[in-house]
PDB file of C-alpha atoms in Angstrom:
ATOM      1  CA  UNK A  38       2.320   3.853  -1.098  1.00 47.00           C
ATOM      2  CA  UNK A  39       5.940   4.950  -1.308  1.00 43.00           C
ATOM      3  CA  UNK A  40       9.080   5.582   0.548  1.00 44.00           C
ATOM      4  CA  UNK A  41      12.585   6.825   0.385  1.00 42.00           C
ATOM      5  CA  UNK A  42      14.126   3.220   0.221  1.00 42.00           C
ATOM      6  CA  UNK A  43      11.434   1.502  -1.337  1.00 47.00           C
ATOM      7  CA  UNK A  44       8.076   2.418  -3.736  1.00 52.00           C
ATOM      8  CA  UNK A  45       9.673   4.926  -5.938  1.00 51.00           C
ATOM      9  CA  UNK A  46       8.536   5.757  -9.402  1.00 51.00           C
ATOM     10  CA  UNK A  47       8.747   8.983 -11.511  1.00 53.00           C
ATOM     11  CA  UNK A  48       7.296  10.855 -14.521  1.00 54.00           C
ATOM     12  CA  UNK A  49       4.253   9.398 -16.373  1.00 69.00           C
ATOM     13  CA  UNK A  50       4.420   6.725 -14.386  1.00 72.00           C
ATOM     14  CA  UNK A  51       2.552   7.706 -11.406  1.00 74.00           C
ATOM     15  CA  UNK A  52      -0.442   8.323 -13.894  1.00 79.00           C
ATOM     16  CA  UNK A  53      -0.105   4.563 -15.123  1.00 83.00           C
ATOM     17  CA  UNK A  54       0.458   3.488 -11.150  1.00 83.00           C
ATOM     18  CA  UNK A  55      -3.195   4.978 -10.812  1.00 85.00           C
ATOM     19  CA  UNK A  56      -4.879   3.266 -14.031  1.00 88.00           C
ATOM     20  CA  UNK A  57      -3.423   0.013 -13.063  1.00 92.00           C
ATOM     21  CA  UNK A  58      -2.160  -0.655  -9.476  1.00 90.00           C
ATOM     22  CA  UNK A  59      -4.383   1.327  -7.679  1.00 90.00           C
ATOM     23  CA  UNK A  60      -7.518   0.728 -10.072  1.00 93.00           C
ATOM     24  CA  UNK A  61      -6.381  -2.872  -9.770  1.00 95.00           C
ATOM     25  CA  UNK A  62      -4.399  -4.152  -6.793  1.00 95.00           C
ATOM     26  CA  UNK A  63      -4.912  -1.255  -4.057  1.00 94.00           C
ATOM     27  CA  UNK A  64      -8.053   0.656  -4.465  1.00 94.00           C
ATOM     28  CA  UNK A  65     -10.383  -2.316  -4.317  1.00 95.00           C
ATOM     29  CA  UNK A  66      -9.283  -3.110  -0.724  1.00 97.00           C
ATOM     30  CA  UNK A  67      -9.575   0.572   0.283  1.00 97.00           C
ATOM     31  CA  UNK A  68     -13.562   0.513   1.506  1.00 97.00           C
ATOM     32  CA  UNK A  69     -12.679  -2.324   3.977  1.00 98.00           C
ATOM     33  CA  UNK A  70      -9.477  -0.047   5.670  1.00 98.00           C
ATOM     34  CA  UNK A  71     -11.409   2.505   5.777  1.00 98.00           C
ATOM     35  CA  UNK A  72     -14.569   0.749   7.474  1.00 98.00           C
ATOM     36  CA  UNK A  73     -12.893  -0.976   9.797  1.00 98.00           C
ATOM     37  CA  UNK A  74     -11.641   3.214  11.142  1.00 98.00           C
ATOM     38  CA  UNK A  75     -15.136   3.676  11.792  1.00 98.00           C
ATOM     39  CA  UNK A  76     -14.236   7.377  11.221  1.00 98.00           C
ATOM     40  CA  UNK A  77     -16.490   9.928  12.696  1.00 98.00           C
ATOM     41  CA  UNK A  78     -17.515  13.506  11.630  1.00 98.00           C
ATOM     42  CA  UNK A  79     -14.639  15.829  12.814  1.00 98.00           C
ATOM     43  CA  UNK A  80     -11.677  13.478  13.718  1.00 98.00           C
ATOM     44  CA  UNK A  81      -8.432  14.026  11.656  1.00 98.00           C
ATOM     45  CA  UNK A  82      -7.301  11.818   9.473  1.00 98.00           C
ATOM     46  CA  UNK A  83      -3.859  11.081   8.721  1.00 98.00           C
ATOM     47  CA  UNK A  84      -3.117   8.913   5.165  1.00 98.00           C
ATOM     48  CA  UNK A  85       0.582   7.576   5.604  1.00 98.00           C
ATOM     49  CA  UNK A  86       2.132   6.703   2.424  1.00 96.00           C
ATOM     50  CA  UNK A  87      -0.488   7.680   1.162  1.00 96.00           C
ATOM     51  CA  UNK A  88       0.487   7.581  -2.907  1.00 92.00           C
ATOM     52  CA  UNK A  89      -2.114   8.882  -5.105  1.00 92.00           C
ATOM     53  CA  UNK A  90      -4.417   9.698  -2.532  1.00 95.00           C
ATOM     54  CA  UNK A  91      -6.750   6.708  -2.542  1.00 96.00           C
ATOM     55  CA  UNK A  92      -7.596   5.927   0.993  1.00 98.00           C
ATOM     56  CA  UNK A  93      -7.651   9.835   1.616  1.00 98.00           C
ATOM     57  CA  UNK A  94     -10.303  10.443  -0.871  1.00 97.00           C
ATOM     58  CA  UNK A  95     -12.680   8.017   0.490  1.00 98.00           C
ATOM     59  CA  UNK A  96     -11.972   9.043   4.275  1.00 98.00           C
ATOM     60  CA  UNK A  97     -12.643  12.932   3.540  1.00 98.00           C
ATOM     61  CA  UNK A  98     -16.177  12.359   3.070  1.00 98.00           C
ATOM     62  CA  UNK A  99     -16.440  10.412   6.171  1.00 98.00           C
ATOM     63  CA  UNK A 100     -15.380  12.945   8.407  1.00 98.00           C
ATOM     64  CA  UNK A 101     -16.710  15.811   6.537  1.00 98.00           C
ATOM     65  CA  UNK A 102     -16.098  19.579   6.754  1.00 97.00           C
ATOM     66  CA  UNK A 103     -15.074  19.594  10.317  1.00 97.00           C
ATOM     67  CA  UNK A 104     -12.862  16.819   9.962  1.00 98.00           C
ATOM     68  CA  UNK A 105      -9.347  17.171   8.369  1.00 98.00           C
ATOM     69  CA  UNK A 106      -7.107  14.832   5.876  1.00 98.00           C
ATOM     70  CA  UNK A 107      -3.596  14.766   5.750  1.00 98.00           C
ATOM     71  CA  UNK A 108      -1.930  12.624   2.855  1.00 98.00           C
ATOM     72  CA  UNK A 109       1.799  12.075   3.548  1.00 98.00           C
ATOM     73  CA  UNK A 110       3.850  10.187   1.060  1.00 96.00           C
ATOM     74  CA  UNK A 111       8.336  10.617   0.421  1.00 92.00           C
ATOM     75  CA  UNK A 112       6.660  10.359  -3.665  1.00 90.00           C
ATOM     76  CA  UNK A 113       6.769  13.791  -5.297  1.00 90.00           C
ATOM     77  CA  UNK A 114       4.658  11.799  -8.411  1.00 88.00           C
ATOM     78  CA  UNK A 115       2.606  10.494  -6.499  1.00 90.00           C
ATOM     79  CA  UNK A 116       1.474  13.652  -4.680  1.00 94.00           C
ATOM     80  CA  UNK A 117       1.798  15.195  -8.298  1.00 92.00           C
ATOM     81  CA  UNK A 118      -1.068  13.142  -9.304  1.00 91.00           C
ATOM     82  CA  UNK A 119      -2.706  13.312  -6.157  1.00 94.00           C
ATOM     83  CA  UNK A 120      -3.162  16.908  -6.079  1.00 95.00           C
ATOM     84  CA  UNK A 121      -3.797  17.158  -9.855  1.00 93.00           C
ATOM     85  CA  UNK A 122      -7.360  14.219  -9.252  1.00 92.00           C
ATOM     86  CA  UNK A 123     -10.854  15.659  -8.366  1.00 92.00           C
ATOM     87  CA  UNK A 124     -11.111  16.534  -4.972  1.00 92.00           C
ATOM     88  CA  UNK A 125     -13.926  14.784  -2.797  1.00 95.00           C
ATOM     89  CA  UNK A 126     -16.239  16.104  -0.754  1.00 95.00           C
ATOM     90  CA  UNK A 127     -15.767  16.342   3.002  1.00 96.00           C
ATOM     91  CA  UNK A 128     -13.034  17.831   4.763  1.00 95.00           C
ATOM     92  CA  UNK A 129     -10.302  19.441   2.465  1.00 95.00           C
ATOM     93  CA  UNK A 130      -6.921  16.888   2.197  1.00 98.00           C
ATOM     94  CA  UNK A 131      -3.399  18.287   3.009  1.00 98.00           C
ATOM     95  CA  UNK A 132      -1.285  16.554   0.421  1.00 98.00           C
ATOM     96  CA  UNK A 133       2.189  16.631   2.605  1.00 97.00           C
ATOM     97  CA  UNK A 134       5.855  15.474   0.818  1.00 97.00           C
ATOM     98  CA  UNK A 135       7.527  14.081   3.672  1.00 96.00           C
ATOM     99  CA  UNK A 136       9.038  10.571   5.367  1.00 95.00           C
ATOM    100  CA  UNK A 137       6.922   8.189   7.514  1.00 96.00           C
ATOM    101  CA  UNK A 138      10.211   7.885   9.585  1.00 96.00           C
ATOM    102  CA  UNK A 139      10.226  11.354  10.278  1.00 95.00           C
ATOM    103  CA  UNK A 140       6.985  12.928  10.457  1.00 96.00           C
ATOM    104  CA  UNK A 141       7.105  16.755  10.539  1.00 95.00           C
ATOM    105  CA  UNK A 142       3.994  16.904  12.523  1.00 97.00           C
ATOM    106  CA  UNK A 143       2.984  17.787  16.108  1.00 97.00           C
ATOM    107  CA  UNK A 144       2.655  15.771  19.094  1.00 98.00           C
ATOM    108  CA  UNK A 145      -0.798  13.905  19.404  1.00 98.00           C
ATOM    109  CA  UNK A 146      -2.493  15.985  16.412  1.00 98.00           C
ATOM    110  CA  UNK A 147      -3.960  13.561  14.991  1.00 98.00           C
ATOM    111  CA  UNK A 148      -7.199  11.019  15.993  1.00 98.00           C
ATOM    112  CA  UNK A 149      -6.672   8.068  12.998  1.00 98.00           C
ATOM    113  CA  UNK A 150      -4.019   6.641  11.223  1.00 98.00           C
ATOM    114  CA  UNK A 151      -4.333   4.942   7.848  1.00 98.00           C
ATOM    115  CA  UNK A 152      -1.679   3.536   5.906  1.00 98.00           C
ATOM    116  CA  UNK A 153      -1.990   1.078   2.553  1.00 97.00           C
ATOM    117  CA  UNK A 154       0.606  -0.623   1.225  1.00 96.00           C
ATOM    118  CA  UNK A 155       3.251   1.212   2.306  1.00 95.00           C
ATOM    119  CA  UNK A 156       4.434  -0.505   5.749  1.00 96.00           C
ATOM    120  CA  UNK A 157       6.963  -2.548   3.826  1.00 93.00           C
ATOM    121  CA  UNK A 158       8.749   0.060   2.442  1.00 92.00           C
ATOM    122  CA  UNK A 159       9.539   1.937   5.286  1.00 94.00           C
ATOM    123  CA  UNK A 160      13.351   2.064   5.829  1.00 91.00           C
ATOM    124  CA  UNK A 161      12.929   1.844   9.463  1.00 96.00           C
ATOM    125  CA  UNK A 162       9.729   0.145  10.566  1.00 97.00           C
ATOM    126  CA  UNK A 163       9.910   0.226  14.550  1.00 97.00           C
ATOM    127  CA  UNK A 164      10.521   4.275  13.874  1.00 97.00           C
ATOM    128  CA  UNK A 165       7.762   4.431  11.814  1.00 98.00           C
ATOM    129  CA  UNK A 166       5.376   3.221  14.146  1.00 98.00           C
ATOM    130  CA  UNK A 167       7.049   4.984  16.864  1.00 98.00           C
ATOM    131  CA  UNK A 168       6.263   8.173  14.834  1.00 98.00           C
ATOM    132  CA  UNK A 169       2.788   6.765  14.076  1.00 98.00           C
ATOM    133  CA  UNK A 170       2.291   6.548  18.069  1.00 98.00           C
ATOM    134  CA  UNK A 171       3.875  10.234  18.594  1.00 98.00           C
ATOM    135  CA  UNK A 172       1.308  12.158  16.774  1.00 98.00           C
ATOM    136  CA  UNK A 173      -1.535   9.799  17.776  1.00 98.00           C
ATOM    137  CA  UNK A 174      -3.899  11.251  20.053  1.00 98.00           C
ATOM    138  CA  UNK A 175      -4.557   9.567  23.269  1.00 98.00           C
ATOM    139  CA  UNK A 176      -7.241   6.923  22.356  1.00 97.00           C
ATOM    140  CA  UNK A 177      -5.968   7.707  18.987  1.00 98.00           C
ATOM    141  CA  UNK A 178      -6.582   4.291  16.613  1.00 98.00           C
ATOM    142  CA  UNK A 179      -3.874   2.950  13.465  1.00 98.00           C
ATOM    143  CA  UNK A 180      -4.946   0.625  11.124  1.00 98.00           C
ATOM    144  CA  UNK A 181      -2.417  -0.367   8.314  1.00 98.00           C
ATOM    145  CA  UNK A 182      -2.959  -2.552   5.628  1.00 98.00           C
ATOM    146  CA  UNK A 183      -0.075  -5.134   4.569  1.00 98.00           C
ATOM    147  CA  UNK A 184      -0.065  -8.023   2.003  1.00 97.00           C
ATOM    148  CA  UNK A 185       0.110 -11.171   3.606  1.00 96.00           C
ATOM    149  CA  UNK A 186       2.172 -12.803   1.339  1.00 94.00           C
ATOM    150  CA  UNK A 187       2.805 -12.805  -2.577  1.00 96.00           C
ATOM    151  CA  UNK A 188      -0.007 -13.707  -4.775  1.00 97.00           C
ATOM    152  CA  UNK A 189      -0.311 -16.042  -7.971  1.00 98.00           C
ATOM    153  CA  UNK A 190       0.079 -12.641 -10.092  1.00 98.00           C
ATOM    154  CA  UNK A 191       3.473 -11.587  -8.305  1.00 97.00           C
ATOM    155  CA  UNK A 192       5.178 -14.988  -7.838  1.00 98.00           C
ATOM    156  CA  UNK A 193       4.350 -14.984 -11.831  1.00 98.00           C
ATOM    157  CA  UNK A 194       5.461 -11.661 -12.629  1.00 98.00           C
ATOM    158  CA  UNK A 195       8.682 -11.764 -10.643  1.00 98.00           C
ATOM    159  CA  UNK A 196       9.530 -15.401 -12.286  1.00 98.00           C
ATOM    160  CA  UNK A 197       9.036 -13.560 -16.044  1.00 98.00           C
ATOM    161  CA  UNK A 198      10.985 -10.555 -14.647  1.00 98.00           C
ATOM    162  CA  UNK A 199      13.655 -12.624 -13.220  1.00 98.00           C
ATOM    163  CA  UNK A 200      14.308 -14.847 -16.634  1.00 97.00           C
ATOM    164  CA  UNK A 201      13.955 -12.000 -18.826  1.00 97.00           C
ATOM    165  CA  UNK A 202      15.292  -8.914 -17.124  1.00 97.00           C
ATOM    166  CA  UNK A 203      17.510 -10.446 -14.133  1.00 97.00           C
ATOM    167  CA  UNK A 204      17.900 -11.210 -10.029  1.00 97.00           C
ATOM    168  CA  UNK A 205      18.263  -7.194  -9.196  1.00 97.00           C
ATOM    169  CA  UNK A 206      15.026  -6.236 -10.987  1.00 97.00           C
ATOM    170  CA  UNK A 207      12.998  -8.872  -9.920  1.00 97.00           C
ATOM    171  CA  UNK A 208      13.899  -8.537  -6.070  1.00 96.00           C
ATOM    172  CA  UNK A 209      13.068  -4.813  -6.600  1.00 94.00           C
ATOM    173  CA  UNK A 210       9.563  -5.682  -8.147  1.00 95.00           C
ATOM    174  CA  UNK A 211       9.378  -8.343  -5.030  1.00 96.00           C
ATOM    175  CA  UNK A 212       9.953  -5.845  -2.101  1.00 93.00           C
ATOM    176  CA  UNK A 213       6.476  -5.129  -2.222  1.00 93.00           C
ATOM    177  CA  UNK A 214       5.566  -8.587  -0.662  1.00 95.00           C
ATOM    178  CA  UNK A 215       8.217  -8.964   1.503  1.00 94.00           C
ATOM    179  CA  UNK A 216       6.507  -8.488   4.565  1.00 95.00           C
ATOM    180  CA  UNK A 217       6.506  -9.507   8.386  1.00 95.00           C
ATOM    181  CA  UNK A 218       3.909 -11.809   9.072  1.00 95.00           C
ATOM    182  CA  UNK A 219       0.775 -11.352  11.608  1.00 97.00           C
ATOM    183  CA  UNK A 220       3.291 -12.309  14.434  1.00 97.00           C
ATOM    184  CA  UNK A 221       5.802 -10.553  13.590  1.00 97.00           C
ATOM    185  CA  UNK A 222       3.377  -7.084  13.044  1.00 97.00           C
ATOM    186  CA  UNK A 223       1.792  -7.517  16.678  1.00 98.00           C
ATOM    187  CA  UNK A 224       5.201  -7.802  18.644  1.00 98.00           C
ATOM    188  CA  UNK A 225       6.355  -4.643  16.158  1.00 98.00           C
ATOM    189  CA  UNK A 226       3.163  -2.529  17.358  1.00 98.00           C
ATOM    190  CA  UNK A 227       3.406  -3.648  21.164  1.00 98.00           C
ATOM    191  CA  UNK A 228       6.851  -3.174  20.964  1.00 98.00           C
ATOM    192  CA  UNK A 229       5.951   0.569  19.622  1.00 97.00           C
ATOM    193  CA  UNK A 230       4.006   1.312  22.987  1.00 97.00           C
ATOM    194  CA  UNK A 231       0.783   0.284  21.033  1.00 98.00           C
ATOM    195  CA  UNK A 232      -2.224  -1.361  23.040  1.00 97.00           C
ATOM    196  CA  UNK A 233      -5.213  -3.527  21.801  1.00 96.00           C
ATOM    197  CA  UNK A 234      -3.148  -4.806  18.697  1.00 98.00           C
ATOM    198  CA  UNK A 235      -5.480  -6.998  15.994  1.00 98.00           C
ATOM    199  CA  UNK A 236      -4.293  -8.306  12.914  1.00 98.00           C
ATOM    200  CA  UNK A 237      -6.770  -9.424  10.924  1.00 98.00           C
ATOM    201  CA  UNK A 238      -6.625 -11.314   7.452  1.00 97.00           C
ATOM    202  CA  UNK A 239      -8.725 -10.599   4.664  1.00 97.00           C
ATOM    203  CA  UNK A 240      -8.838 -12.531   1.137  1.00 98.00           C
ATOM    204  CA  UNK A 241     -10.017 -11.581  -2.222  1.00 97.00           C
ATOM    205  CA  UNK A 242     -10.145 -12.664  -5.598  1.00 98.00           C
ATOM    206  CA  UNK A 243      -8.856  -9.936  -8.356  1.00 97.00           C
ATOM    207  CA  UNK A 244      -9.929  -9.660 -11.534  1.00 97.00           C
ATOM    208  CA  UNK A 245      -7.221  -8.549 -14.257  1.00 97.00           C
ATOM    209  CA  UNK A 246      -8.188  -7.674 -17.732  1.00 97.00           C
ATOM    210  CA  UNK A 247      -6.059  -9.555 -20.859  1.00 96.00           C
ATOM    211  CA  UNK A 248      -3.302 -10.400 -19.232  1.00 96.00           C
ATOM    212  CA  UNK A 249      -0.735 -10.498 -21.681  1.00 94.00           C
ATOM    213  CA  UNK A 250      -1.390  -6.229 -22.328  1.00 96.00           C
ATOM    214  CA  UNK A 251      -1.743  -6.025 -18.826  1.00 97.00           C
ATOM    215  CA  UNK A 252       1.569  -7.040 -17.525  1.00 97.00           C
ATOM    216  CA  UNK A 253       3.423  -4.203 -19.853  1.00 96.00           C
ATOM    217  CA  UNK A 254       0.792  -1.408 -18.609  1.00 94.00           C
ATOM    218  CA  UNK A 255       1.101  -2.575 -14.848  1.00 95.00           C
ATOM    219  CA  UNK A 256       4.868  -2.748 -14.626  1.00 95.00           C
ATOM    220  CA  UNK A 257       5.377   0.529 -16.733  1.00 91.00           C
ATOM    221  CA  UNK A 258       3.726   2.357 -13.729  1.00 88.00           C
ATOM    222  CA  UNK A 259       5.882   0.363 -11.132  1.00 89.00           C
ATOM    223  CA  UNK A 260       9.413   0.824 -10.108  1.00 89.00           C
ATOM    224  CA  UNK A 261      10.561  -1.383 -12.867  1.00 93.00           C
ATOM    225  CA  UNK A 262       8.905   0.611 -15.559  1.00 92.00           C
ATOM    226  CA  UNK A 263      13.037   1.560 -16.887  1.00 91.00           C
ATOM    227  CA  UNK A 264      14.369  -1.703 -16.752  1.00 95.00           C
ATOM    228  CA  UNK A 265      11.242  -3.556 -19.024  1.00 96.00           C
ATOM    229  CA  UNK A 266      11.043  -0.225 -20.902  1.00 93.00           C
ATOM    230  CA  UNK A 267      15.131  -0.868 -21.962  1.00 95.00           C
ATOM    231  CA  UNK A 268      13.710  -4.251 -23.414  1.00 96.00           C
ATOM    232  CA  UNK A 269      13.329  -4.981 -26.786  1.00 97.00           C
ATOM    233  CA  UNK A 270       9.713  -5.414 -28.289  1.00 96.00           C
ATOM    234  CA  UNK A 271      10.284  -9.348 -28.589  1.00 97.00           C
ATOM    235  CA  UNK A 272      11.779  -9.416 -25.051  1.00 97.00           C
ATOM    236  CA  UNK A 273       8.664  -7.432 -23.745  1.00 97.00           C
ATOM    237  CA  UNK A 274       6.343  -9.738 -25.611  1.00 97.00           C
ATOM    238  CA  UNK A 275       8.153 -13.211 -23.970  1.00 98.00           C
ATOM    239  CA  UNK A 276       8.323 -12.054 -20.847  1.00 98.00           C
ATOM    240  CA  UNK A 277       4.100 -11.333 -20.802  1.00 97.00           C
ATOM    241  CA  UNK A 278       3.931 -14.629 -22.342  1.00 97.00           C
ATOM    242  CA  UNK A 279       5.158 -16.099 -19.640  1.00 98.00           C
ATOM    243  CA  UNK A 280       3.497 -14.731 -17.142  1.00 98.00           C
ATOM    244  CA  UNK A 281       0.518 -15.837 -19.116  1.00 97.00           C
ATOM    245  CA  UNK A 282       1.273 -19.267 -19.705  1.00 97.00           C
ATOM    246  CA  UNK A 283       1.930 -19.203 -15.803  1.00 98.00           C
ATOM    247  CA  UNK A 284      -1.116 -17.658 -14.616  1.00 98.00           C
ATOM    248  CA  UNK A 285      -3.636 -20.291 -17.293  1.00 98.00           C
ATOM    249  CA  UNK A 286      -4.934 -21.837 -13.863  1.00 98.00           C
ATOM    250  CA  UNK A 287      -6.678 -18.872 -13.086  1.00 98.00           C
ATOM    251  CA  UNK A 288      -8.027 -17.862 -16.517  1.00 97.00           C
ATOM    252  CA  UNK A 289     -10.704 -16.449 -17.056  1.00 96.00           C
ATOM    253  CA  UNK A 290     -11.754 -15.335 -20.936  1.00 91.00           C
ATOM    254  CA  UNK A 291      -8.642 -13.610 -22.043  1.00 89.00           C
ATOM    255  CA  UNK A 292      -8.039 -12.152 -18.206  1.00 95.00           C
ATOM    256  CA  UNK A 293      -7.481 -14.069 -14.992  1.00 98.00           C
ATOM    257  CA  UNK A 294      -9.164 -14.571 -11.157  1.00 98.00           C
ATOM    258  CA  UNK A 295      -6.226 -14.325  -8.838  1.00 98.00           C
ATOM    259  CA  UNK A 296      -6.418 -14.989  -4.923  1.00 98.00           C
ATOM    260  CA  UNK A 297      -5.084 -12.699  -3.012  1.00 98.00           C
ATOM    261  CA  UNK A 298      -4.342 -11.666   0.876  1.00 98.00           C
ATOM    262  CA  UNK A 299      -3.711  -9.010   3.263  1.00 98.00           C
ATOM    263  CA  UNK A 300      -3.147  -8.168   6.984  1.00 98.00           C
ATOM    264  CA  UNK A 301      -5.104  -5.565   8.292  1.00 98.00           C
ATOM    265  CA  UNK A 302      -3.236  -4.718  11.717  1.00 98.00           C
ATOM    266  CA  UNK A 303      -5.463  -2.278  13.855  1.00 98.00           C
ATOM    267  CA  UNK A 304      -4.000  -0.852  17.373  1.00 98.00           C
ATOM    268  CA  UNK A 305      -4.723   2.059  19.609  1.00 98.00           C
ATOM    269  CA  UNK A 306      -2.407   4.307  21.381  1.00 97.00           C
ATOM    270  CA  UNK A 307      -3.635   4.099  25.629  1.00 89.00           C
ATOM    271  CA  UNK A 308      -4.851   7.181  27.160  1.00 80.00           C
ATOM    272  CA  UNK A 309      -2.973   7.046  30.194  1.00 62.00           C
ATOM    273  CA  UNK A 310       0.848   7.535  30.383  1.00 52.00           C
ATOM    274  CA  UNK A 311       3.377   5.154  31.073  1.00 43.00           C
ATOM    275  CA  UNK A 312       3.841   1.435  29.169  1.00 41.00           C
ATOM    276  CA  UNK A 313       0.725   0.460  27.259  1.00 40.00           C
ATOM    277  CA  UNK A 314       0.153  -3.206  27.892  1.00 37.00           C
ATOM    278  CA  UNK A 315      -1.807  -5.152  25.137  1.00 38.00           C
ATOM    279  CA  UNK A 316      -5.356  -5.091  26.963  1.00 36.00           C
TER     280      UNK A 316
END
């Protein structure tokens, strides 16, 4: 989950990104993407923004040995990290540093399309997907994942971050749920040549460990990690405070139960040439 413009985070920090918003915030939705592919033995993969490599582990195993995963992520940490984890069974993944907006890939290479997270970061979304269509496969399926709108956790966190650390850093932790809604996707993936377009919601409730210690670790492996770092210890210590004070209707023990939503938008690229029509 990164791009040039947007999800960018560096050093030890892609480490901490793994032990807290993928372990936390990303990776638990991961088994539904991926199910919903329906991935078969051979077919190649490709993971867009693909961070640590979450979605591509589980898909490896799906396709096995004769299938082939690509991770592609702008994030030299995060493919860092990626590269550094255990690799799965199943086909061998292809961690690739490159831009969603400019894919250096060939021409319909590629049978299935996942991408987590990362949709909203993309400098240039109607390229993206263009790019997404280009090395589709005829009959070739996409299926991205994008949060439907900011949950009790970030509304909190970016309210503490805004008080304590200012406007600039809290838009910056924000961008990640800034995000076209299901309308807004479908015309984006017709508009793309896209056919059969489905966006489909899906709600969970997320579980977050004492959430005063939890704040600091999650936002030290986000982009923000500098600007709450530069804080002093009291400042650090108000500012999870708050977001724990904020968060006491969903308390649970010393942690909270958060709602939370996403989009899942799922589209094919038509076999035949010409204008795909949504059918």
């Amino acid at each position: 989950m990164s791009e040039q413009s947007g999800y960018q985070i560096s050093g030890d920090a892609a480490q901490l990104y793994v032990q807290y918003s993928a372990r936390y915030f990303t990776g638990p939705w991961v088994p539904e993407l991926v199910g919903l592919a329906a991935l078969r033995p051979g077919e190649r993969v490709l993971d867009v923004a693909c961070g640590t490599g979450v979605v591509a582990r589980l898909a490896a195993p799906q396709v096995g040995s004769a299938g082939q995963v690509t991770g592609l992520d702008f994030n030299a940490g995060m493919l860092a990290v990626a590269r550094a984890l255990p690799p799965p069974s199943g086909a061998t993944i292809n961690w690739v540093e490159g831009s969603a907006v400019a894919m250096d890939l060939p021409d319909a290479s590629i049978d299935v399309i996942l991408c987590q997270q990362g949709f909203q970061f993309f400098p240039d979304k109607p390229a993206a997907l263009h790019e997404m269509r280009r090395v589709l496969v005829p009959g070739g399926r996409a299926l991205l994942s994008i949060w439907k709108s900011a949950s009790p956790y970030n509304i909190a966190v970016g309210e503490a971050l805004e008080r304590h650390v200012g406007t600039e850093i809290a838009t910056k932790y924000r961008a990640s749920r800034v995000v076209p809604d299901a309308e807004a996707l479908r015309r984006l993936f017709l508009e793309a040549g896209f056919r059969a377009v489905e966006v489909r919601p899906s709600s969970r409730v997320v579980r977050l460990p004492s959430i005063e210690k939890f704040v600091l670790g999650h936002l030290s492996g986000s982009p923000v990690a500098g600007a709450v770092a530069d804080l002093s210890e009291e400042r650090r210590a108000a500012l999870a405070r708050l977001v724990k004070t904020a968060l006491q209707p969903y308390a649970e023990g010393d942690g909270v139960a958060v709602p939370d939503e996403t989009n899942i938008a799922m589209a094919h690229k038509g076999k035949g040439k010409g204008v795909n029509r949504d059918s």
